[in-house]
Amino acid sequence: MSNPEKLLAGKVSVITGGSMGIGRAIAKAFLDEGSHCVLAARSEQALAATVEELAAIGPHVRPFPTDVAAEEAVRSLIDFTLEEFGAIDILVNCAGIYGPIGLSTDVDIGEWWETVEINLRGTYLCTRLAVQAMIQQGTGGKIINLAGGGAASAFPRFSAYAVSKAAVVRLTETLAEETKEYGIDMNVIAPGGVNTRLLDQVMEAGEAAGKAHMERSLRQKREGGVPPERAAELAVFLASSQSDGLSGKFLSAVWDDWRSLPGRIPEVMSSDVYTLRRVTPPES
Ligand SMILES: NC(=O)c1ccc[n+]([C@@H]2O[C@H](COP(=O)([O-])OP(=O)(O)OC[C@H]3O[C@@H](n4cnc5c(N)ncnc54)[C@H](OP(=O)(O)O)[C@@H]3O)[C@@H](O)[C@H]2O)c1
């Protein structure tokens, strides 16, 4: 029996990138709030270790090795979730890579495109198939995507990442419009600078990451970065009924006062706040 006082009691979640970093923190927070979780990532070993660790928390957690850029693999992930738990209520698209680090004219073309395939196509495929299942269920749903550096401004030497993450935000805004009649809410989280494998990759890239970025990263490494639990807390809010009606928004786990949102969702939804828009001069 699930505890109805928990925010996600009995809800079924799929969390891609759930084997480590921010995805693992989200999985832990969701399990704490009573959700059943299917965790997806490519490495079977990392998934198995995480699932073993999280299984002690309570509700059911299952691993499902998946490459989110591969349509058949994503279809199997959704089918497995429906067979195992009978529904899919929440999808968190957390799987992501930095891709090649360096000047866009120098990096490998194949690696550049692979980044778009994982970050953008992966988010699109998982969302598409989860939305189809949610519409068939007729019970609404919640989709949470992860933005990143470059989504809202230029991110030199990380162009594939920046391009794919900006596109994830616009994909979210667009699909939020397409799915609102089905009671599906879809939002994006900017988690802040979290010390994960991505930061280690910047360290390994050295000079290719650029002097300014390297200095910021070294400082972040030293000072500890933003705890992944900040993004996880926001993800719980966006996955819960507390955020019903809030959709198509791009929220910072660190800088935005998202805890005050429940009382002002209609006001926020009637404006362009928390979206990607063109800035025009005051006189126009
Ligand atoms: N860390 C930050 O400061 C930061 C800031 C802004 C946004 N983000 C975003 O937050 C998300 C999580 O990042 P993180 O920092 O936690 O990174 P991380 O520790 O490297 O975790 C990335 C996760 O994604 C999985 N993944 C990568 N490619 C995949 C694929 N093709 N199919 C399925 N799973 C895949 C990884 O597992 P496998 O490699 O085994 O597949 C892993 O579970 C990413 O979308 C990232 O862009 C992070």
PDB file of C-alpha atoms in Angstrom, residues 26 41 56 78-79 105 138 187 190 202 241 251-252 254:
ATOM      1  CA  ILE A  26      16.007  12.632  -8.718  1.00  0.00           C
ATOM      2  CA  ALA A  41      20.995   4.509 -18.919  1.00  0.00           C
ATOM      3  CA  ALA A  56      16.304  -0.100   0.270  1.00  0.00           C
ATOM      4  CA  ILE A  78       8.166   2.309 -22.289  1.00  0.00           C
ATOM      5  CA  ASP A  79       6.739  -1.203 -22.935  1.00  0.00           C
ATOM      6  CA  THR A 105      35.690  24.306 -36.238  1.00  0.00           C
ATOM      7  CA  GLY A 138      -6.255   9.356 -20.113  1.00  0.00           C
ATOM      8  CA  ASN A 187       8.753  21.758 -17.964  1.00  0.00           C
ATOM      9  CA  ALA A 190      18.259  24.228 -15.083  1.00  0.00           C
ATOM     10  CA  VAL A 202      35.758  19.532 -18.454  1.00  0.00           C
ATOM     11  CA  SER A 241      -0.010  17.742  -8.348  1.00  0.00           C
ATOM     12  CA  LEU A 251      12.998  27.027 -14.238  1.00  0.00           C
ATOM     13  CA  SER A 252      16.276  27.369 -12.415  1.00  0.00           C
ATOM     14  CA  VAL A 254      18.934  27.686  -7.845  1.00  0.00           C
TER      15      VAL A 254
END
